Coordinates of C-alpha atoms and ligand atoms in Angstrom, one line a residue:
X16 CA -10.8 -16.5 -7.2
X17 CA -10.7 -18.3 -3.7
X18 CA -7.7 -18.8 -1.2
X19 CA -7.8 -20.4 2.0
X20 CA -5.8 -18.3 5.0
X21 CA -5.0 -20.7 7.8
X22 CA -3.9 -18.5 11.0
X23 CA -3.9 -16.6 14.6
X24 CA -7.0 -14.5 15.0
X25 CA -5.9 -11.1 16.3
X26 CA -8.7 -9.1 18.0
X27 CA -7.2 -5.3 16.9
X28 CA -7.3 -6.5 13.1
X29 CA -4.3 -5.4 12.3
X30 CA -2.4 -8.7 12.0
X31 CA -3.5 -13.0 11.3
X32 CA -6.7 -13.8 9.2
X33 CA -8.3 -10.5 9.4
X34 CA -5.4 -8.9 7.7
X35 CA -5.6 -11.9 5.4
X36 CA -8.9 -11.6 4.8
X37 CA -8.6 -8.0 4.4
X38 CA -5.8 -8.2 2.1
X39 CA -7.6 -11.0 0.2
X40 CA -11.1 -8.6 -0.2
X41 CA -9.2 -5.8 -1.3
X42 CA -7.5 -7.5 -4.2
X43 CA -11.5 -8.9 -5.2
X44 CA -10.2 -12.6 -4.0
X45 CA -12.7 -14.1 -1.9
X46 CA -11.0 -16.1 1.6
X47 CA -11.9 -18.3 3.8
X48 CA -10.4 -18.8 6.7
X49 CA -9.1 -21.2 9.2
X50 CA -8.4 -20.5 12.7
X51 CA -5.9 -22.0 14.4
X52 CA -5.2 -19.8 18.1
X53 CA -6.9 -17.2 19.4
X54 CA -4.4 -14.6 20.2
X55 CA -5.0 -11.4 22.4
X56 CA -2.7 -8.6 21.6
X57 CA -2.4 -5.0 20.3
X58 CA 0.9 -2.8 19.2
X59 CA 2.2 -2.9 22.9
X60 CA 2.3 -7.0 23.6
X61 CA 0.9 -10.5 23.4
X62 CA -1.3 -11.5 26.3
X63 CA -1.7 -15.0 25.0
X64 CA -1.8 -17.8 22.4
X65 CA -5.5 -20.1 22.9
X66 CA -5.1 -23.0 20.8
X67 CA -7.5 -24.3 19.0
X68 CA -8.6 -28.0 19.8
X69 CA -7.9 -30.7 17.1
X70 CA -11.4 -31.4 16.7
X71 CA -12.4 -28.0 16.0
X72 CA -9.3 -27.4 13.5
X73 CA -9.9 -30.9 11.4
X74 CA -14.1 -29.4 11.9
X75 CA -13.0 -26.2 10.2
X76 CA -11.0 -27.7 7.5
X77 CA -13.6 -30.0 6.8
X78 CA -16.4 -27.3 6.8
X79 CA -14.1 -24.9 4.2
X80 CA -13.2 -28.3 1.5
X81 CA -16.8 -29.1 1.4
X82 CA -18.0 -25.2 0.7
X83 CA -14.9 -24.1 -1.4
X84 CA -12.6 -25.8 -4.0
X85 CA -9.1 -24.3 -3.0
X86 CA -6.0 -24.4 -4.9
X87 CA -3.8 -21.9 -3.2
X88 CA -3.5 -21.9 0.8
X89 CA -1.6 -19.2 2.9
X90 CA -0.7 -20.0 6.7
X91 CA 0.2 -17.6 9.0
X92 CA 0.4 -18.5 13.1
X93 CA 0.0 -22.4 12.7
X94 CA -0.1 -25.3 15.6
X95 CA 1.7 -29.1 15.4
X96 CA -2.5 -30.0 15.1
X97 CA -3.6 -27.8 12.1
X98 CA -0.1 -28.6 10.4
X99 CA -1.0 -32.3 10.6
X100 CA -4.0 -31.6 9.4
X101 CA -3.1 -29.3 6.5
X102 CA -0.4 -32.4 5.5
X103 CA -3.0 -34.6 5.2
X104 CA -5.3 -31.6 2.9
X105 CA -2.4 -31.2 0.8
X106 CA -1.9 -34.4 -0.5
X107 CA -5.4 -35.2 -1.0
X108 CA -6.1 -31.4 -2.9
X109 CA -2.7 -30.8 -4.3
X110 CA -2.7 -27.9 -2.5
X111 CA 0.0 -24.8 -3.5
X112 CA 0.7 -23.6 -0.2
X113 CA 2.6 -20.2 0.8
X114 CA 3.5 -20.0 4.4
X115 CA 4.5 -17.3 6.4
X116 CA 6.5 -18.7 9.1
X117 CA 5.6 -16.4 11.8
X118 CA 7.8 -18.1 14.9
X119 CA 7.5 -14.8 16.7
X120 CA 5.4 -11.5 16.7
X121 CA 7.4 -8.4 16.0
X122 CA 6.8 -7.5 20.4
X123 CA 8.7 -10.5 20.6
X124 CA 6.0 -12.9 21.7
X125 CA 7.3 -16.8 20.7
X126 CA 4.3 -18.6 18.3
X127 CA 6.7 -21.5 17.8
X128 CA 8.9 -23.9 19.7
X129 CA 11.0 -26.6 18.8
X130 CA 8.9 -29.1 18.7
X131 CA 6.4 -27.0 16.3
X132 CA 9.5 -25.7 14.1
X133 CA 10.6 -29.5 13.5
X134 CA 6.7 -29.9 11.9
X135 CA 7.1 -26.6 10.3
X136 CA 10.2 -28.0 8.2
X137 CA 7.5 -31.0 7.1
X138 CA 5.6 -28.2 5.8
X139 CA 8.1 -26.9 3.9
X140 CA 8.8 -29.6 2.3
X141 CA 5.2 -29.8 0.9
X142 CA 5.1 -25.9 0.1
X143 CA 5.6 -23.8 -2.6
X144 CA 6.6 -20.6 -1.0
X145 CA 7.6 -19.7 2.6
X146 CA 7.9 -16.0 3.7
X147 CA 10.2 -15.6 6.6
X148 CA 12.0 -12.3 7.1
X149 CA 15.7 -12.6 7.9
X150 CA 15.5 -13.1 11.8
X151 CA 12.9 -16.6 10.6
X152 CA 15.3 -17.5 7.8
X153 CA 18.7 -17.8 10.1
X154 CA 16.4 -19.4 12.5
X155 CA 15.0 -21.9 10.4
X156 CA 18.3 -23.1 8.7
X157 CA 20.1 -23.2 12.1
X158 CA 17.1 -25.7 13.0
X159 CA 17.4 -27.7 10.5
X160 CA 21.7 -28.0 10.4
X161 CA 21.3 -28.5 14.2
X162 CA 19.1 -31.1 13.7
X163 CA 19.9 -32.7 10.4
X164 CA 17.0 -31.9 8.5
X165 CA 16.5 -31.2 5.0
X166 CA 14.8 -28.6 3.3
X167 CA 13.5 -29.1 -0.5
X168 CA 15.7 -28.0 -3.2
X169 CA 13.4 -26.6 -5.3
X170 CA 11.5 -24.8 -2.6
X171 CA 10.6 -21.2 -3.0
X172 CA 12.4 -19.5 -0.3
X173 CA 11.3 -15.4 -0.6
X174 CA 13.6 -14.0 2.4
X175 CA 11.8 -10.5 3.5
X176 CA 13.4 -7.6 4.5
X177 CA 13.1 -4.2 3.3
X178 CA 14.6 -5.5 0.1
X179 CA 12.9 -9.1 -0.2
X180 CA 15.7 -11.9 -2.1
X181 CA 13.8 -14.7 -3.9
X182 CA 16.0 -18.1 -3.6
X183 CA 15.7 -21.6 -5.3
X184 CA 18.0 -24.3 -5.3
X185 CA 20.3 -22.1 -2.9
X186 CA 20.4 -19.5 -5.3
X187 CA 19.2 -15.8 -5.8
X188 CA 16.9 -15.9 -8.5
X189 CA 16.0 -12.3 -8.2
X190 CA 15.8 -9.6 -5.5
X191 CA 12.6 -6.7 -5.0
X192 CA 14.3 -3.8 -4.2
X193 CA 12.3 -2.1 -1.6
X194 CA 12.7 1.1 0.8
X195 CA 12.0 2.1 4.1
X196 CA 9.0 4.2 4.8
X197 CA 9.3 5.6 8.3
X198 CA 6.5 3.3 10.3
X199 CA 6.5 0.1 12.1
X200 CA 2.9 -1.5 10.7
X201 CA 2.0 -4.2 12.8
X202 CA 0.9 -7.1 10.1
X203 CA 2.8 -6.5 7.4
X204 CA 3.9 -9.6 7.0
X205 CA 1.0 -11.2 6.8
X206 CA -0.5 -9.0 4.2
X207 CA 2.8 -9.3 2.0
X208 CA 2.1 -13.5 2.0
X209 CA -1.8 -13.1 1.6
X210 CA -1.0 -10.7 -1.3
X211 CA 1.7 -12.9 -3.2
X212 CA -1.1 -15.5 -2.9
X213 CA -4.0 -14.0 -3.7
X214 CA -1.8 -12.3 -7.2
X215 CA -1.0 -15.8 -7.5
X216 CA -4.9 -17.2 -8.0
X217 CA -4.9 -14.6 -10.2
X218 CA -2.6 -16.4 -13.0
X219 CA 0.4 -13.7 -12.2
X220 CA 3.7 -16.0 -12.2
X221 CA 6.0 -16.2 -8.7
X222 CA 7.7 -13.0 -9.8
X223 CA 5.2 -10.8 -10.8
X224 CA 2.9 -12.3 -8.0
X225 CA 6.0 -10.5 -5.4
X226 CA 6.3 -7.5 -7.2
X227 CA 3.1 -6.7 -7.1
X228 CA 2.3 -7.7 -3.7
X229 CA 4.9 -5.6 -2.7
X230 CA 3.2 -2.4 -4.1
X231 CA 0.7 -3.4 -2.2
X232 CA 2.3 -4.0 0.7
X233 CA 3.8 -0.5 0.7
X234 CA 0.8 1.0 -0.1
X235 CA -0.8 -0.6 3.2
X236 CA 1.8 0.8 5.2
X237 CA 1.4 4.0 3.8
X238 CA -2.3 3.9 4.1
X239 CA -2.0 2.4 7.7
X240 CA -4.4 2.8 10.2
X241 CA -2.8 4.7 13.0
X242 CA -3.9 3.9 17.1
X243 CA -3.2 4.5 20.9
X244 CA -0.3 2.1 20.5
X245 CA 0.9 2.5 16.6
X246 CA 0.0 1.4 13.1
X247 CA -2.2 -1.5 11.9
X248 CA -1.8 -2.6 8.2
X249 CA -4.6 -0.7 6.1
X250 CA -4.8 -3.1 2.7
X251 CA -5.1 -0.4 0.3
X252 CA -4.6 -1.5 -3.6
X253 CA -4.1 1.9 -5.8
X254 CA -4.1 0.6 -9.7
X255 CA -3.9 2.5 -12.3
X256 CA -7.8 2.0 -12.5
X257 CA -8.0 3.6 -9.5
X258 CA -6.1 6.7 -10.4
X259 CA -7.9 7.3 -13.8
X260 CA -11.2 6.5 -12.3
X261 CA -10.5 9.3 -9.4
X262 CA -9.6 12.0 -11.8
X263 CA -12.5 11.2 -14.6
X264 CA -14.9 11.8 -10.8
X265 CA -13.0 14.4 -9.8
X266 CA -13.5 16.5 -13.3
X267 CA -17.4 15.4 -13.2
X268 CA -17.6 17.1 -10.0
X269 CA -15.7 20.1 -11.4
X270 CA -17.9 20.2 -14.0
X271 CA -20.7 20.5 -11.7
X272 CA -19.1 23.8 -10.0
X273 CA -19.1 27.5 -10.8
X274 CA -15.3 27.1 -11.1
X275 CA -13.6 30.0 -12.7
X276 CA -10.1 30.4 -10.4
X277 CA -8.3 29.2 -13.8
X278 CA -5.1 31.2 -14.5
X279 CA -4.3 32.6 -17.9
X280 CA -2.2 29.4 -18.5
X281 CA -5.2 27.1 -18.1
X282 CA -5.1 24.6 -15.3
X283 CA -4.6 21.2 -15.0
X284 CA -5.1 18.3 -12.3
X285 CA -3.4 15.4 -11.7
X286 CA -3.0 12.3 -9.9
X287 CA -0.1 9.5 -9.3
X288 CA 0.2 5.7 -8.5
X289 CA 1.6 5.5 -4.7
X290 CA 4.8 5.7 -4.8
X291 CA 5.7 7.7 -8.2
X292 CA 9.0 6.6 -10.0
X293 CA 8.6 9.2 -12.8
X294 CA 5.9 11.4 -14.7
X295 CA 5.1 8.1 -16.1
X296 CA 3.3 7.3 -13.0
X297 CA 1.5 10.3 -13.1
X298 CA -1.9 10.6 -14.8
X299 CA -3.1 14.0 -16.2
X300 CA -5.1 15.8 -18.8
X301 CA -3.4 15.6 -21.9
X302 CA -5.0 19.1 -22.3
X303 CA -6.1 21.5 -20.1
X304 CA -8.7 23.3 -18.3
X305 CA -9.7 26.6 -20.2
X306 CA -11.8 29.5 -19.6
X307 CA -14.3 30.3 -22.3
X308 CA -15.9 33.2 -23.1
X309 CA -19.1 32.7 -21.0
X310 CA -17.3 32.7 -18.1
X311 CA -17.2 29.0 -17.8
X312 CA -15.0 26.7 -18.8
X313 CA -13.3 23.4 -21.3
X314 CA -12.0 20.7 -20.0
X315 CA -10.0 19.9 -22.9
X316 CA -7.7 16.3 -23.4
X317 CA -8.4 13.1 -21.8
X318 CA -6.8 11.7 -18.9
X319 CA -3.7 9.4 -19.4
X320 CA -0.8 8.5 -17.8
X321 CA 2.3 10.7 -19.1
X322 CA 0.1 13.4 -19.6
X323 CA 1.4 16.3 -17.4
X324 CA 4.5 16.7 -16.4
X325 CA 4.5 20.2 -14.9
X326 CA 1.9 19.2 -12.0
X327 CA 3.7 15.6 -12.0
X328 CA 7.1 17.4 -10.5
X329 CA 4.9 18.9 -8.2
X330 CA 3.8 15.3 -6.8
X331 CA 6.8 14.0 -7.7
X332 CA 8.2 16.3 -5.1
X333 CA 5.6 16.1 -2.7
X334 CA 5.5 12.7 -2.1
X335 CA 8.7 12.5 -1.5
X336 CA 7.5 14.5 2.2
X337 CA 4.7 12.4 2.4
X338 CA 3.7 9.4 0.3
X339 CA -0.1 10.2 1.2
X340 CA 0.0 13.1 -1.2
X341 CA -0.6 11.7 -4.6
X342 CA -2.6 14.4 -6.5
X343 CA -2.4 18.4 -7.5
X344 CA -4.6 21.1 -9.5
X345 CA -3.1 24.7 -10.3
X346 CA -5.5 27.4 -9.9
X347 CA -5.4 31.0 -10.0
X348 CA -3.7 33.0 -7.5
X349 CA -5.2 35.9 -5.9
X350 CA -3.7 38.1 -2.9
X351 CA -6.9 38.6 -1.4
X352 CA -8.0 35.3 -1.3
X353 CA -4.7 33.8 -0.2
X354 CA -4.4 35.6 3.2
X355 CA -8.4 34.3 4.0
X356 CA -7.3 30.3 3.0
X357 CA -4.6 30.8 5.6
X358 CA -7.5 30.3 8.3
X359 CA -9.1 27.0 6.3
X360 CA -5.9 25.4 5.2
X361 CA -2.4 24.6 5.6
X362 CA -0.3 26.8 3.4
X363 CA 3.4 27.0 2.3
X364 CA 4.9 29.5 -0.2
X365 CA 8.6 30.0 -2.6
X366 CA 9.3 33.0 -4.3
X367 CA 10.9 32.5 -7.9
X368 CA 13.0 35.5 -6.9
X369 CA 15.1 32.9 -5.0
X370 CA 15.5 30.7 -7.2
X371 CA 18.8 28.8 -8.2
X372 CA 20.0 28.1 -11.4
X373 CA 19.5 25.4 -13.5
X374 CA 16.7 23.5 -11.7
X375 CA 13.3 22.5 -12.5
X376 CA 10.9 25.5 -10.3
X377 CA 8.2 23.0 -9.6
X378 CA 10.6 20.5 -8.1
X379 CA 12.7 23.2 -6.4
X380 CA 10.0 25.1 -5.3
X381 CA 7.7 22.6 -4.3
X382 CA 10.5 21.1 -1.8
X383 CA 11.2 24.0 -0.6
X384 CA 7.9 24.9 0.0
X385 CA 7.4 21.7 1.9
X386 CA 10.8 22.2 4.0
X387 CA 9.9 25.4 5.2
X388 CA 6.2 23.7 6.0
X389 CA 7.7 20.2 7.9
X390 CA 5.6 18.4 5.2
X391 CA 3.3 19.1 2.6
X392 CA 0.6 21.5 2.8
X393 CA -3.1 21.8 1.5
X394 CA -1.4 24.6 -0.6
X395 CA 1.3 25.8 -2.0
X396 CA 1.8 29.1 -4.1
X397 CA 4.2 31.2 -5.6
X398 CA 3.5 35.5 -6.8
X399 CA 5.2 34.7 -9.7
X400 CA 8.3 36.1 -11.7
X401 CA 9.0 37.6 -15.2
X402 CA 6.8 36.2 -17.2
X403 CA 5.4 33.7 -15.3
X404 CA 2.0 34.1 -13.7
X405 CA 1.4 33.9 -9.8
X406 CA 0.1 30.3 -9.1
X407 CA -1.8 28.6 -6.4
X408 CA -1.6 25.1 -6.1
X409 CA -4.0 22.4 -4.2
X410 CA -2.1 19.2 -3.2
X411 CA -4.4 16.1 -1.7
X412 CA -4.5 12.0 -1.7
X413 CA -6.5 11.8 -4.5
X414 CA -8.0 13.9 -7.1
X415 CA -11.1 13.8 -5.3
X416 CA -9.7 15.3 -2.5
X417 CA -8.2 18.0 -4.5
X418 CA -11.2 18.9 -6.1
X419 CA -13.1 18.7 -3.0
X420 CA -10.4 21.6 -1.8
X421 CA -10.8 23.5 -4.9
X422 CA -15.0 23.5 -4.0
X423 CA -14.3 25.0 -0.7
X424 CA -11.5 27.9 -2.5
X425 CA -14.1 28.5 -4.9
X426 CA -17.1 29.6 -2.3
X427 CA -14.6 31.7 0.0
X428 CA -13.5 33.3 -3.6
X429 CA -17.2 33.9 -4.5
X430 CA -18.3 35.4 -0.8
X431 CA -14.9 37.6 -1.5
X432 CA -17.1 39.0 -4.9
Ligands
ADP17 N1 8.4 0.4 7.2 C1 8.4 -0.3 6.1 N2 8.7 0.4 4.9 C2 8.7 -0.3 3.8 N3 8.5 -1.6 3.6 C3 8.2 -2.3 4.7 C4 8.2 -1.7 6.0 N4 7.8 -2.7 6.9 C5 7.7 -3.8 6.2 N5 7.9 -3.6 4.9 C6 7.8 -4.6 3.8 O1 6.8 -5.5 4.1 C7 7.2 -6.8 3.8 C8 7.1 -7.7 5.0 O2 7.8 -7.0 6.0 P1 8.8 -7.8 7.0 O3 9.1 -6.9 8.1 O4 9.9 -8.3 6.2 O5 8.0 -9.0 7.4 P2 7.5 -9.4 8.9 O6 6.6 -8.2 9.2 O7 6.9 -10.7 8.7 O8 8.8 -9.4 9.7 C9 8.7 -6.7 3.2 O9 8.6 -6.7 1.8 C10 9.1 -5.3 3.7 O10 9.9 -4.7 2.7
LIG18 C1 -2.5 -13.7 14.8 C2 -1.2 -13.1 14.4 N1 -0.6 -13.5 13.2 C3 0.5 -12.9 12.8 C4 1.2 -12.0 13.6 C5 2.5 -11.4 13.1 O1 2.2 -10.0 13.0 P1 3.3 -9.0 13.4 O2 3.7 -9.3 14.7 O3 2.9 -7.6 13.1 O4 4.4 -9.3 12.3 P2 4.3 -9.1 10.8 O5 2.9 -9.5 10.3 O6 4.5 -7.7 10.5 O7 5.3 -10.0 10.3 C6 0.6 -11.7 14.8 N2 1.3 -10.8 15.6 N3 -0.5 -12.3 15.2

């Protein structure tokens, strides 16, 4: 697949056609791009807005139509010059265009006038999508009832917020319930509109392009980049390829340690989409991980999604402190080596003794463990109660991570021997 992003080139990256781009390479969707301004900024403020000459825009457009065969075009900071230009493209390709209205960046910097919001609402008019949040919404009809202009019926008009509302005809056709995660990302925006269009050259229809774009989304906020001055969108796509492929690694590198920390109750590792609704979104052995009688180990089950739901609540709860944390392994607990992992790793702890009644342990304890810690630590163990064996558990981003942990317990466990 190829779409075309036509917009502001930001030098940090974080927002305009490098977040497109970014956005677009992550999903596998290869993208051109077109630049419009040049625009100097980071997290603190915009220094300026170069625009590009027309010459130079019509140049690039004409270099990209001859290379590319585009169907699908997303525009982010646009000029009255590349707008003319892009009209004129449109007609002649039949061009599907989202655009991202950006008429400000979120430090307040104006990329649009009044004279460039009158072409804009030509624009729309030939689109098949626009973005704009609410602030660009009220803005835009205001423009257009102050200056008796007409917007297209059967425009798509996807108003973002942290719930986004898809309208047609002046009606909700649906609304993608969201929620807040705790970060101002710089670019967000733009890689929301890249990603409904790149899911969109994939064949996915208007509503299942947003909803999954909005995964996305969230899952580059949670994977931002952090810097001197805040967070930059991260493009970070987490399928459920991703999650099985991670664990089926993560047990081939098990397999390739001495590990024998298994408790009696075997142990198991698990994984989650970001995010996790339910155990559903959880992927696990549907088995577990044994000790034979050579002192090794089975890895018994496959991995699937559903599988476990004991180390799911665990992950469940976790990511609830953090949405980073997205896997967990059990292992066996050992005073000993407990006290020494205190010096390699952060560690949190409940006691079963405390326990309330009628509640699931692992999601109680787990929470509390990560209350008492102001997050969620590298471990997280309980000495266990009547009948239930003491536990030590590994909590990571992935189950590569986890395992990766697990290697480092097992050598200060074996220098302990
Ligand atoms: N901190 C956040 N937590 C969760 N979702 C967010 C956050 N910031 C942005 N989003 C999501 O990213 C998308 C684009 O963000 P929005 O702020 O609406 O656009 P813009 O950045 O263009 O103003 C929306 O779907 C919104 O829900
Ligand atoms: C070149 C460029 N394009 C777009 C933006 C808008 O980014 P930001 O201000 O972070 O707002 P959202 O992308 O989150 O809507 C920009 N600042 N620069």
């Amino acid at each position: 697949m190829v779409i075309l992003a036509i917009g502001g080139y930001d030098p940090t990256g974080g927002a305009g056609i490098s977040a497109d781009m970014k956005t677009a390479h992550t999903l596998n969707v290869y993208c051109p791009t077109i630049t419009t301004s040049i625009i100097p900024q980071n997290n603190k403020m915009v220094y300026e807005k170069f625009d590009l000459s027309e010459n130079n825009i019509k140049n690039q457009f004409k270099a990209v139509f001859e290379e590319f065969d585009i169907e699908y075009v997303k525009t982010g900071v646009l000029t009255t010059t590349a707008i003319n230009v892009l009209l004129k493209y449109i007609d002649k390709y039949e061009l599907k265009v989202i655009c991202d209205p950006v008429l400000a960046s979120t430090t307040k910097f104006p990329f649009a006038n009044k004279e460039l919001l009158a072409e804009y609402i030509k624009l729309f008019n030939k689109s098949f999508l626009i973005t704009p949040n609410r602030q660009e919404y009220n803005e835009i009809i205001n423009f257009t009832k102050n200056n008796k202009l007409k917007i297209k019926d059967d425009l798509n008009i996807l108003i973002t917020g942290i719930n986004d509302i898809l309208l047609k005809n002046s009606k909700i056709i649906k609304t993608f319930k969201g929620f807040r995660i705790n970060r101002e990302v710089h670019g967000t925006g733009c890689v929301y509109s890249t990603a409904i269009t790149a899911f969109l050259s994939k064949g996915r229809n208007l509503e299942e392009a947003i909803k999954e774009a909005k995964k996305f989304t969230l899952s580059s906020i949670i994977y931002s980049k952090k810097s001197k001055l805040g967070y930059n969108s991260n493009p970070t796509y987490i399928s459920k390829e991703t999650v099985i492929k991670n664990l089926n690694y993560a047990l081939y590198l098990l397999k390739h340690m001495n590990f024998n920390l298994i408790p009696e109750v075997g142990s198991n590792i698990a994984e989650s989409l970001p995010i996790p609704k339910d155990f559903r979104d959880v992927a696990g052995l549907t088995g577990r991980i044994i000790k034979n009688k050579l002192g090794g180990f089975y890895i018994v089950g496959d991995v699937e999604f559903g599988a476990s739901e004991h180390i799911a609540k665990i992950i469940l709860s976790a990511s609830k402190f953090n949405p980073e944390i997205r896997s967990c392994m059990n292992i066996k607990y050992d005073e000993e080596l407990i006290k020494i992992l205190q010096d390699k790793f952060t560690v949190s702890s409940f006691d079963r003794k405390d326990e309330p009644p009628d509640v699931s342990t692992m999601e109680w304890g787990t929470t509390l463990a990560c209350e008492k810690f102001g997050g969620v630590p590298d471990l997280i163990y309980d000495k266990g109660g009547e009948g239930k064996e003491p536990m030590i558990r590994v909590l990571g981003r992935d189950a590569v991570e986890v395992i990766k942990k697990v290697e480092v317990i097992q050598k200060i466990y074996n220098s302990l021997r």
